[in-house]
Short mmCIF file of N, CA, C and O and ligand atoms in Angstrom, two decimals:
data_model
loop_
_atom_site.label_atom_id
_atom_site.label_comp_id
_atom_site.label_asym_id
_atom_site.label_seq_id
_atom_site.Cartn_x
_atom_site.Cartn_y
_atom_site.Cartn_z
N MET A 1 30.21 -24.57 23.61
CA MET A 1 30.67 -25.07 21.81
C MET A 1 32.61 -25.12 21.67
O MET A 1 32.86 -24.09 22.59
N LYS A 2 33.07 -25.47 21.06
CA LYS A 2 34.45 -25.24 21.29
C LYS A 2 35.37 -25.26 19.99
O LYS A 2 35.18 -26.12 19.21
N THR A 3 35.20 -23.83 19.58
CA THR A 3 35.77 -23.29 18.22
C THR A 3 37.31 -23.12 18.66
O THR A 3 37.41 -22.32 19.56
N SER A 4 38.40 -23.26 18.04
CA SER A 4 39.60 -23.65 18.55
C SER A 4 40.04 -22.04 17.54
O SER A 4 41.41 -21.29 17.85
N HIS A 5 39.80 -22.19 16.43
CA HIS A 5 40.32 -21.05 15.60
C HIS A 5 39.87 -21.06 14.19
O HIS A 5 38.48 -22.14 13.79
N ILE A 6 40.31 -20.52 12.76
CA ILE A 6 39.69 -20.65 12.04
C ILE A 6 40.62 -21.41 11.20
O ILE A 6 41.98 -21.23 10.52
N GLU A 7 39.27 -22.54 10.43
CA GLU A 7 40.08 -23.89 9.33
C GLU A 7 40.74 -22.57 8.16
O GLU A 7 41.58 -23.52 7.99
N HIS A 8 39.74 -22.11 7.98
CA HIS A 8 40.02 -22.04 6.02
C HIS A 8 38.78 -20.66 6.03
O HIS A 8 38.11 -20.60 6.67
N ILE A 9 39.62 -19.91 5.45
CA ILE A 9 38.54 -19.15 4.34
C ILE A 9 38.21 -19.41 2.84
O ILE A 9 39.00 -19.95 1.99
N GLY A 10 36.94 -19.88 2.70
CA GLY A 10 36.84 -20.02 1.35
C GLY A 10 36.27 -18.87 0.31
O GLY A 10 35.43 -17.97 0.37
N ILE A 11 36.90 -19.30 -0.74
CA ILE A 11 36.73 -18.09 -1.78
C ILE A 11 36.81 -18.15 -3.02
O ILE A 11 37.09 -19.17 -3.64
N ALA A 12 35.69 -18.03 -4.36
CA ALA A 12 35.24 -18.44 -4.91
C ALA A 12 35.59 -17.80 -6.40
O ALA A 12 35.98 -16.16 -6.13
N VAL A 13 36.31 -18.05 -6.92
CA VAL A 13 36.80 -17.34 -8.22
C VAL A 13 36.23 -18.18 -9.51
O VAL A 13 35.96 -19.57 -9.21
N LYS A 14 36.45 -17.89 -10.54
CA LYS A 14 36.47 -18.67 -11.90
C LYS A 14 36.89 -19.20 -12.47
O LYS A 14 37.01 -20.05 -13.26
N ASN A 15 38.67 -18.54 -11.99
CA ASN A 15 39.82 -19.76 -12.92
C ASN A 15 40.76 -19.69 -11.60
O ASN A 15 41.72 -18.82 -11.10
N LEU A 16 40.48 -21.19 -11.85
CA LEU A 16 41.69 -21.48 -10.17
C LEU A 16 43.20 -21.02 -10.65
O LEU A 16 43.97 -20.72 -9.81
N ASP A 17 42.92 -21.86 -11.30
CA ASP A 17 44.75 -21.38 -11.87
C ASP A 17 45.04 -20.22 -12.23
O ASP A 17 46.35 -20.03 -11.76
N GLU A 18 44.71 -19.35 -12.19
CA GLU A 18 45.06 -18.02 -12.54
C GLU A 18 45.25 -17.21 -11.39
O GLU A 18 45.54 -16.96 -11.24
N SER A 19 44.31 -17.73 -10.18
CA SER A 19 43.81 -17.07 -8.90
C SER A 19 44.74 -18.04 -7.83
O SER A 19 45.66 -17.20 -7.13
N ILE A 20 45.16 -18.93 -8.18
CA ILE A 20 46.37 -19.36 -7.71
C ILE A 20 47.71 -18.65 -8.66
O ILE A 20 47.96 -18.12 -6.56
N LEU A 21 48.11 -18.03 -9.22
CA LEU A 21 48.78 -17.31 -9.39
C LEU A 21 48.96 -16.08 -9.01
O LEU A 21 50.03 -15.89 -8.15
N TYR A 22 48.09 -15.33 -8.44
CA TYR A 22 48.27 -14.12 -8.04
C TYR A 22 48.49 -15.02 -6.52
O TYR A 22 49.77 -14.14 -5.89
N TYR A 23 48.43 -15.79 -5.78
CA TYR A 23 48.38 -16.06 -4.31
C TYR A 23 49.48 -16.56 -4.54
O TYR A 23 50.66 -15.82 -3.12
N GLU A 24 50.45 -17.23 -5.34
CA GLU A 24 51.92 -17.60 -5.16
C GLU A 24 52.51 -16.50 -5.53
O GLU A 24 53.61 -15.98 -4.73
N ASN A 25 52.67 -15.70 -6.86
CA ASN A 25 53.32 -14.26 -7.15
C ASN A 25 53.27 -13.38 -6.44
O ASN A 25 53.99 -12.35 -6.55
N VAL A 26 51.98 -12.86 -6.43
CA VAL A 26 51.52 -11.27 -5.56
C VAL A 26 51.69 -11.72 -4.52
O VAL A 26 52.55 -10.89 -3.48
N LEU A 27 50.70 -12.68 -3.67
CA LEU A 27 51.02 -12.27 -2.36
C LEU A 27 52.10 -13.35 -1.10
O LEU A 27 52.41 -13.91 -0.34
N GLY A 28 53.16 -14.61 -2.05
CA GLY A 28 54.02 -15.19 -1.62
C GLY A 28 53.34 -16.96 -1.45
O GLY A 28 54.63 -17.03 -0.21
N LEU A 29 52.07 -16.80 -1.53
CA LEU A 29 52.24 -18.06 -0.78
C LEU A 29 52.36 -19.17 -1.39
O LEU A 29 52.49 -19.30 -2.31
N LYS A 30 51.91 -21.06 -0.72
CA LYS A 30 52.53 -22.26 -2.18
C LYS A 30 51.35 -22.69 -1.58
O LYS A 30 51.12 -23.28 -0.59
N CYS A 31 50.62 -22.71 -3.13
CA CYS A 31 49.73 -23.82 -2.99
C CYS A 31 50.40 -25.09 -2.96
O CYS A 31 51.17 -25.55 -3.33
N TYR A 32 49.53 -25.76 -1.48
CA TYR A 32 50.05 -27.09 -1.27
C TYR A 32 49.55 -28.49 -2.19
O TYR A 32 49.80 -29.33 -2.07
N ALA A 33 47.95 -27.90 -2.59
CA ALA A 33 46.91 -29.46 -2.33
C ALA A 33 46.02 -28.15 -3.55
O ALA A 33 45.72 -27.42 -3.76
N VAL A 34 46.06 -29.44 -4.78
CA VAL A 34 44.16 -29.23 -5.87
C VAL A 34 43.66 -29.94 -5.24
O VAL A 34 44.60 -31.28 -5.67
N GLU A 35 42.30 -30.00 -5.27
CA GLU A 35 41.23 -31.56 -5.02
C GLU A 35 40.48 -31.01 -5.43
O GLU A 35 39.82 -29.78 -5.36
N GLU A 36 39.52 -31.71 -6.16
CA GLU A 36 38.09 -31.98 -6.75
C GLU A 36 37.64 -32.62 -5.54
O GLU A 36 37.55 -33.67 -5.50
N VAL A 37 36.11 -31.64 -5.27
CA VAL A 37 35.09 -32.32 -4.49
C VAL A 37 34.14 -32.08 -5.14
O VAL A 37 32.98 -31.43 -5.33
N LYS A 38 34.16 -33.28 -5.89
CA LYS A 38 32.37 -33.43 -6.68
C LYS A 38 30.83 -33.41 -5.74
O LYS A 38 30.62 -32.87 -6.49
N ASP A 39 31.03 -34.23 -5.26
CA ASP A 39 29.98 -33.47 -3.92
C ASP A 39 28.82 -32.38 -4.63
O ASP A 39 28.20 -32.47 -4.55
N GLN A 40 30.40 -31.69 -4.33
CA GLN A 40 29.82 -30.11 -3.80
C GLN A 40 30.32 -29.21 -5.26
O GLN A 40 30.35 -27.90 -5.90
N LYS A 41 30.98 -30.05 -6.40
CA LYS A 41 30.83 -29.74 -7.85
C LYS A 41 31.88 -28.45 -8.05
O LYS A 41 31.55 -27.34 -8.52
N VAL A 42 33.19 -28.54 -7.61
CA VAL A 42 33.79 -27.53 -7.33
C VAL A 42 35.29 -28.15 -7.37
O VAL A 42 35.83 -30.05 -7.13
N LYS A 43 36.52 -27.80 -7.87
CA LYS A 43 38.26 -28.09 -7.38
C LYS A 43 38.70 -26.69 -6.93
O LYS A 43 38.21 -25.30 -7.09
N THR A 44 39.59 -27.34 -5.75
CA THR A 44 39.50 -26.58 -4.44
C THR A 44 41.48 -26.49 -4.92
O THR A 44 41.67 -27.28 -5.36
N ALA A 45 42.40 -25.24 -4.37
CA ALA A 45 43.40 -25.04 -3.81
C ALA A 45 43.32 -24.21 -2.35
O ALA A 45 42.82 -23.83 -2.13
N PHE A 46 44.37 -24.71 -2.10
CA PHE A 46 44.94 -24.67 -0.29
C PHE A 46 46.17 -23.96 -0.45
O PHE A 46 47.20 -24.63 -0.80
N PHE A 47 46.21 -23.44 0.22
CA PHE A 47 47.69 -22.45 0.83
C PHE A 47 47.29 -22.73 2.29
O PHE A 47 46.41 -22.32 2.79
N GLN A 48 48.38 -22.73 3.03
CA GLN A 48 48.64 -22.56 4.28
C GLN A 48 49.67 -21.32 5.08
O GLN A 48 50.71 -20.75 4.56
N LEU A 49 48.74 -20.51 6.01
CA LEU A 49 49.36 -19.47 6.22
C LEU A 49 48.92 -19.65 8.41
O LEU A 49 47.79 -19.36 9.32
N GLY A 50 50.04 -20.53 8.88
CA GLY A 50 49.85 -20.43 10.20
C GLY A 50 48.93 -21.97 9.84
O GLY A 50 48.90 -22.76 9.85
N GLN A 51 48.04 -21.59 11.35
CA GLN A 51 46.67 -22.67 11.59
C GLN A 51 45.16 -22.28 10.49
O GLN A 51 44.90 -22.67 10.55
N THR A 52 45.87 -21.59 9.57
CA THR A 52 44.76 -20.98 8.58
C THR A 52 44.70 -21.40 7.28
O THR A 52 45.91 -21.27 6.67
N LYS A 53 44.22 -21.71 6.63
CA LYS A 53 44.10 -22.14 5.28
C LYS A 53 43.13 -21.37 4.12
O LYS A 53 42.54 -20.20 4.80
N ILE A 54 43.75 -20.71 3.10
CA ILE A 54 43.24 -20.10 1.93
C ILE A 54 42.34 -21.29 0.80
O ILE A 54 42.78 -22.53 0.86
N GLU A 55 41.24 -21.43 1.53
CA GLU A 55 40.22 -22.42 0.10
C GLU A 55 40.48 -21.56 -0.93
O GLU A 55 38.87 -21.06 -1.30
N LEU A 56 40.69 -22.26 -2.37
CA LEU A 56 40.03 -21.78 -3.10
C LEU A 56 38.97 -22.50 -4.05
O LEU A 56 39.15 -23.63 -3.86
N LEU A 57 38.26 -21.53 -4.05
CA LEU A 57 37.67 -22.58 -4.68
C LEU A 57 36.43 -22.33 -6.48
O LEU A 57 36.37 -21.56 -6.37
N GLU A 58 36.64 -23.55 -7.13
CA GLU A 58 35.70 -23.45 -8.56
C GLU A 58 35.46 -23.74 -9.05
O GLU A 58 35.41 -25.15 -8.85
N SER A 59 34.09 -23.42 -9.53
CA SER A 59 32.89 -24.18 -10.31
C SER A 59 33.23 -24.98 -11.09
O SER A 59 33.46 -24.98 -11.49
N THR A 60 32.88 -26.50 -10.82
CA THR A 60 33.00 -27.55 -12.10
C THR A 60 31.44 -27.76 -13.00
O THR A 60 31.49 -28.18 -13.88
N ASP A 61 30.80 -26.55 -12.39
CA ASP A 61 29.14 -26.80 -12.96
C ASP A 61 28.45 -26.20 -12.45
O ASP A 61 28.26 -25.64 -11.37
N PRO A 62 28.31 -24.86 -13.54
CA PRO A 62 27.44 -23.86 -13.38
C PRO A 62 25.98 -23.76 -12.96
O PRO A 62 25.81 -22.98 -11.78
N GLU A 63 25.44 -25.47 -11.90
CA GLU A 63 24.48 -25.72 -10.94
C GLU A 63 24.41 -25.27 -10.18
O GLU A 63 23.74 -25.61 -8.99
N GLY A 64 26.16 -25.85 -9.48
CA GLY A 64 26.64 -26.03 -8.61
C GLY A 64 27.04 -24.69 -7.25
O GLY A 64 26.55 -24.01 -7.80
N PRO A 65 26.95 -25.12 -6.11
CA PRO A 65 26.68 -23.94 -5.52
C PRO A 65 27.96 -22.80 -5.75
O PRO A 65 27.24 -21.70 -5.67
N ILE A 66 29.11 -22.69 -6.15
CA ILE A 66 29.90 -22.04 -6.11
C ILE A 66 30.13 -21.04 -7.88
O ILE A 66 29.62 -20.20 -7.78
N GLY A 67 29.11 -22.37 -8.63
CA GLY A 67 28.40 -21.26 -10.12
C GLY A 67 27.27 -20.46 -10.04
O GLY A 67 27.24 -19.50 -10.25
N LYS A 68 26.66 -20.79 -8.70
CA LYS A 68 24.90 -19.76 -8.18
C LYS A 68 25.65 -18.43 -7.51
O LYS A 68 25.67 -17.40 -8.07
N PHE A 69 27.17 -18.79 -6.71
CA PHE A 69 27.28 -18.03 -5.93
C PHE A 69 27.28 -16.95 -7.36
O PHE A 69 27.45 -15.62 -6.71
N ILE A 70 28.89 -17.12 -7.84
CA ILE A 70 29.10 -16.68 -8.60
C ILE A 70 28.25 -15.41 -9.20
O ILE A 70 29.02 -14.48 -10.01
N GLU A 71 27.53 -16.61 -10.29
CA GLU A 71 26.58 -15.66 -10.72
C GLU A 71 25.80 -14.19 -10.27
O GLU A 71 25.26 -13.27 -10.69
N LYS A 72 25.41 -14.82 -8.76
CA LYS A 72 24.60 -13.66 -8.19
C LYS A 72 25.02 -12.47 -7.70
O LYS A 72 25.20 -11.95 -7.87
N ARG A 73 25.71 -13.24 -7.39
CA ARG A 73 27.44 -12.30 -6.30
C ARG A 73 28.59 -12.34 -6.80
O ARG A 73 29.69 -10.80 -6.20
N GLY A 74 29.38 -12.46 -7.91
CA GLY A 74 30.80 -12.34 -8.62
C GLY A 74 31.54 -12.74 -6.86
O GLY A 74 31.18 -13.86 -6.55
N GLU A 75 33.42 -12.59 -7.68
CA GLU A 75 33.74 -13.73 -7.72
C GLU A 75 33.83 -12.77 -5.86
O GLU A 75 33.79 -11.64 -5.91
N GLY A 76 34.61 -13.99 -4.85
CA GLY A 76 35.00 -13.20 -3.78
C GLY A 76 34.69 -14.25 -2.55
O GLY A 76 34.47 -15.38 -2.83
N ILE A 77 34.84 -13.39 -1.02
CA ILE A 77 34.39 -14.34 -0.18
C ILE A 77 34.04 -15.05 0.38
O ILE A 77 32.45 -14.51 -0.07
N HIS A 78 33.18 -16.55 0.06
CA HIS A 78 31.94 -17.16 0.20
C HIS A 78 32.02 -17.53 1.44
O HIS A 78 30.95 -17.94 1.96
N HIS A 79 32.52 -18.56 2.29
CA HIS A 79 32.18 -18.85 3.60
C HIS A 79 33.27 -18.50 4.29
O HIS A 79 35.03 -18.67 4.48
N ILE A 80 33.18 -18.87 5.76
CA ILE A 80 34.34 -18.38 7.41
C ILE A 80 34.36 -20.21 7.63
O ILE A 80 32.87 -20.34 7.61
N ALA A 81 35.04 -21.35 7.70
CA ALA A 81 34.90 -22.02 8.07
C ALA A 81 35.81 -21.89 9.74
O ALA A 81 37.59 -21.92 9.57
N PHE A 82 35.10 -22.59 10.65
CA PHE A 82 35.50 -22.86 12.40
C PHE A 82 36.05 -24.10 12.57
O PHE A 82 35.39 -24.85 11.85
N ALA A 83 37.59 -24.33 13.32
CA ALA A 83 37.26 -25.33 13.86
C ALA A 83 36.90 -25.71 14.63
O ALA A 83 37.12 -25.12 16.12
N VAL A 84 35.96 -26.97 15.00
CA VAL A 84 35.78 -27.53 15.97
C VAL A 84 36.02 -28.42 16.84
O VAL A 84 36.04 -29.86 15.98
N GLU A 85 35.53 -29.21 17.80
CA GLU A 85 35.80 -30.22 18.45
C GLU A 85 34.35 -31.56 18.59
O GLU A 85 33.18 -29.65 18.82
N ASP A 86 34.11 -32.28 18.48
CA ASP A 86 32.70 -32.61 18.15
C ASP A 86 31.49 -31.62 17.41
O ASP A 86 30.83 -31.48 18.17
N ILE A 87 31.94 -31.94 16.34
CA ILE A 87 30.61 -31.10 14.94
C ILE A 87 29.51 -31.19 15.03
O ILE A 87 28.66 -30.89 15.06
N GLU A 88 28.97 -32.66 15.65
CA GLU A 88 26.92 -33.51 15.22
C GLU A 88 26.98 -32.88 16.60
O GLU A 88 26.15 -32.05 16.90
N GLY A 89 27.72 -32.84 17.91
CA GLY A 89 26.99 -32.01 19.24
C GLY A 89 27.17 -30.15 18.96
O GLY A 89 25.74 -30.07 19.01
N CYS A 90 28.38 -29.97 18.38
CA CYS A 90 27.92 -28.64 17.88
C CYS A 90 26.81 -27.87 17.17
O CYS A 90 26.23 -27.04 17.17
N LEU A 91 26.39 -28.91 16.32
CA LEU A 91 25.16 -28.99 15.11
C LEU A 91 23.89 -28.92 15.90
O LEU A 91 22.99 -27.87 15.74
N GLN A 92 23.64 -29.99 17.33
CA GLN A 92 22.44 -29.82 17.67
C GLN A 92 22.45 -29.21 19.20
O GLN A 92 20.99 -27.98 19.08
N GLU A 93 23.59 -28.35 19.41
CA GLU A 93 23.94 -27.36 20.29
C GLU A 93 23.25 -25.82 19.56
O GLU A 93 22.90 -25.30 19.74
N VAL A 94 23.79 -25.25 18.42
CA VAL A 94 23.19 -24.53 17.48
C VAL A 94 22.05 -24.59 16.92
O VAL A 94 21.22 -22.91 17.03
N GLU A 95 21.46 -25.16 16.70
CA GLU A 95 20.28 -25.90 16.14
C GLU A 95 19.13 -25.33 17.24
O GLU A 95 17.87 -24.96 17.28
N GLY A 96 19.33 -25.77 18.38
CA GLY A 96 18.48 -25.70 19.91
C GLY A 96 18.84 -24.24 20.16
O GLY A 96 18.46 -23.80 20.85
N LYS A 97 20.38 -23.14 19.51
CA LYS A 97 19.75 -21.93 19.31
C LYS A 97 19.19 -21.41 18.54
O LYS A 97 19.34 -19.93 18.40
N GLY A 98 18.61 -22.20 17.41
CA GLY A 98 17.96 -21.26 16.74
C GLY A 98 18.71 -20.47 15.50
O GLY A 98 18.60 -20.44 14.86
N ILE A 99 19.19 -21.26 14.98
CA ILE A 99 20.52 -21.40 14.23
C ILE A 99 19.77 -22.79 13.49
O ILE A 99 19.48 -23.45 13.32
N ARG A 100 19.40 -22.08 12.25
CA ARG A 100 18.80 -22.60 11.10
C ARG A 100 20.21 -23.21 10.24
O ARG A 100 21.09 -22.89 9.95
N LEU A 101 20.49 -24.94 9.95
CA LEU A 101 21.30 -25.76 9.29
C LEU A 101 20.71 -25.82 7.93
O LEU A 101 19.62 -25.66 7.50
N ILE A 102 22.26 -26.02 7.37
CA ILE A 102 21.95 -26.49 5.89
C ILE A 102 22.36 -27.87 6.52
O ILE A 102 21.52 -28.67 5.11
N ASP A 103 23.47 -28.30 6.51
CA ASP A 103 23.35 -29.93 6.60
C ASP A 103 23.02 -30.32 8.46
O ASP A 103 23.76 -29.61 9.20
N GLN A 104 22.92 -31.21 8.48
CA GLN A 104 22.25 -31.71 9.83
C GLN A 104 22.61 -32.64 9.72
O GLN A 104 22.78 -32.75 11.43
N LYS A 105 23.57 -33.15 9.02
CA LYS A 105 24.65 -33.74 9.76
C LYS A 105 26.22 -33.87 8.82
O LYS A 105 25.75 -33.37 8.00
N PRO A 106 26.92 -33.58 9.26
CA PRO A 106 28.76 -33.48 9.28
C PRO A 106 28.39 -34.43 7.35
O PRO A 106 28.19 -35.55 7.01
N ARG A 107 29.54 -34.21 6.51
CA ARG A 107 29.27 -34.46 5.52
C ARG A 107 31.12 -34.77 5.07
O ARG A 107 31.25 -33.90 5.97
N ARG A 108 31.49 -35.61 3.93
CA ARG A 108 32.67 -35.52 3.95
C ARG A 108 33.72 -34.45 3.09
O ARG A 108 33.21 -33.88 2.28
N GLY A 109 34.14 -33.19 3.85
CA GLY A 109 34.72 -32.05 2.77
C GLY A 109 36.04 -32.37 1.96
O GLY A 109 36.19 -33.22 2.52
N ALA A 110 36.44 -31.27 1.59
CA ALA A 110 38.60 -31.48 1.49
C ALA A 110 39.06 -31.96 2.46
O ALA A 110 38.53 -31.49 3.22
N GLU A 111 39.89 -32.81 2.09
CA GLU A 111 41.01 -32.77 2.64
C GLU A 111 40.80 -33.65 3.89
O GLU A 111 41.12 -34.09 5.20
N GLY A 112 39.51 -34.64 3.40
CA GLY A 112 38.88 -35.43 4.25
C GLY A 112 38.20 -35.00 5.89
O GLY A 112 37.81 -36.02 6.78
N LEU A 113 38.36 -33.47 6.17
CA LEU A 113 37.70 -33.25 7.37
C LEU A 113 35.71 -33.74 7.02
O LEU A 113 35.44 -33.70 6.41
N ASP A 114 35.27 -33.51 8.17
CA ASP A 114 34.24 -33.35 8.55
C ASP A 114 33.62 -32.53 8.36
O ASP A 114 34.26 -31.43 9.66
N ILE A 115 32.89 -32.06 7.78
CA ILE A 115 32.03 -30.51 7.68
C ILE A 115 30.70 -30.50 7.54
O ILE A 115 29.83 -31.34 7.17
N ALA A 116 29.87 -29.12 7.98
CA ALA A 116 28.37 -28.77 7.82
C ALA A 116 28.50 -26.99 7.99
O ALA A 116 29.32 -27.06 8.36
N PHE A 117 27.72 -26.68 7.12
CA PHE A 117 26.80 -25.43 7.42
C PHE A 117 25.88 -24.95 8.19
O PHE A 117 24.91 -25.85 8.02
N LEU A 118 26.13 -23.75 8.62
CA LEU A 118 24.95 -22.91 8.66
C LEU A 118 24.62 -21.79 7.95
O LEU A 118 25.34 -21.44 6.99
N HIS A 119 23.89 -21.76 7.64
CA HIS A 119 22.46 -20.70 6.99
C HIS A 119 23.33 -19.99 6.99
O HIS A 119 22.76 -19.02 8.35
N PRO A 120 23.47 -18.72 6.03
CA PRO A 120 23.90 -17.39 6.53
C PRO A 120 22.15 -16.34 6.75
O PRO A 120 22.62 -15.07 7.12
N LYS A 121 21.66 -17.15 6.86
CA LYS A 121 20.28 -15.82 6.79
C LYS A 121 20.24 -15.97 8.85
O LYS A 121 19.40 -15.41 9.20
N SER A 122 20.44 -16.88 9.22
CA SER A 122 21.01 -16.93 10.89
C SER A 122 22.19 -16.55 11.59
O SER A 122 22.70 -16.87 12.69
N THR A 123 23.07 -16.36 10.39
CA THR A 123 24.14 -16.31 10.82
C THR A 123 24.73 -14.76 10.39
O THR A 123 25.88 -14.51 9.88
N TYR A 124 24.20 -13.66 10.20
CA TYR A 124 24.00 -12.36 9.73
C TYR A 124 24.74 -11.98 8.81
O TYR A 124 26.44 -11.36 8.38
N GLY A 125 24.32 -13.23 7.58
CA GLY A 125 25.08 -13.27 6.30
C GLY A 125 26.62 -13.74 6.11
O GLY A 125 26.77 -13.82 4.47
N VAL A 126 26.47 -14.38 6.93
CA VAL A 126 28.10 -15.31 6.82
C VAL A 126 27.82 -16.43 6.53
O VAL A 126 27.72 -17.48 7.06
N LEU A 127 27.84 -17.11 5.65
CA LEU A 127 27.64 -18.74 5.52
C LEU A 127 29.14 -19.35 6.37
O LEU A 127 30.58 -18.54 5.96
N THR A 128 28.58 -19.74 6.74
CA THR A 128 29.36 -20.60 8.25
C THR A 128 29.76 -22.10 7.81
O THR A 128 28.69 -22.91 7.90
N GLU A 129 30.87 -22.33 8.26
CA GLU A 129 30.95 -23.96 8.11
C GLU A 129 31.66 -24.07 9.36
O GLU A 129 32.52 -23.87 9.89
N PHE A 130 31.32 -25.46 9.71
CA PHE A 130 32.31 -26.16 10.80
C PHE A 130 32.91 -27.36 10.21
O PHE A 130 32.71 -27.64 8.84
N CYS A 131 34.51 -27.01 10.84
CA CYS A 131 35.48 -28.66 10.30
C CYS A 131 35.23 -29.34 11.55
O CYS A 131 35.82 -28.33 12.17
N GLU A 132 35.75 -30.89 11.24
CA GLU A 132 36.25 -31.13 12.27
C GLU A 132 37.22 -32.39 12.18
O GLU A 132 37.18 -33.30 10.71
N ASP A 133 38.79 -32.41 12.48
CA ASP A 133 39.68 -33.17 11.74
C ASP A 133 39.59 -34.27 12.93
O ASP A 133 40.40 -34.29 14.03
N LYS A 134 39.10 -35.95 12.13
CA LYS A 134 39.16 -37.16 13.06
C LYS A 134 39.77 -37.96 12.55
O LYS A 134 40.16 -38.78 13.06
N ASN A 135 40.80 -37.63 11.63
CA ASN A 135 42.19 -38.57 11.40
C ASN A 135 42.55 -38.86 12.34
O ASN A 135 43.20 -37.76 12.72
ZN1 ZN B 1 35.47 -24.64 3.03
#
């Protein structure tokens, strides 16, 4: 499988607007996009750092994945996303190596990327995302 870089790090926050201020005013980054992903019941904010982005995630529904995550574990790092080539092939390959998939097939994520998640129970505790930019 071809993994080129960390596409983004997803961070669960309770309040997107407040946390954006921290990344901008304290860390000196610039938020370049805010986008709602209805499918995942989140509002996202993006910062670019070299090839890698920070993706802040605020839940729009307490029953959504980020709402549940924050309730259980509090704010913090939620997932790491790797940029890959041929995401379908990657999913097949890792499944063949015994890794449990959350998504059998890629779906549409923020920024129009194809994304799919691997289950943290098979990835040593890290919710792992594959991303492919087919645009
Ligand atoms: Zn992500």
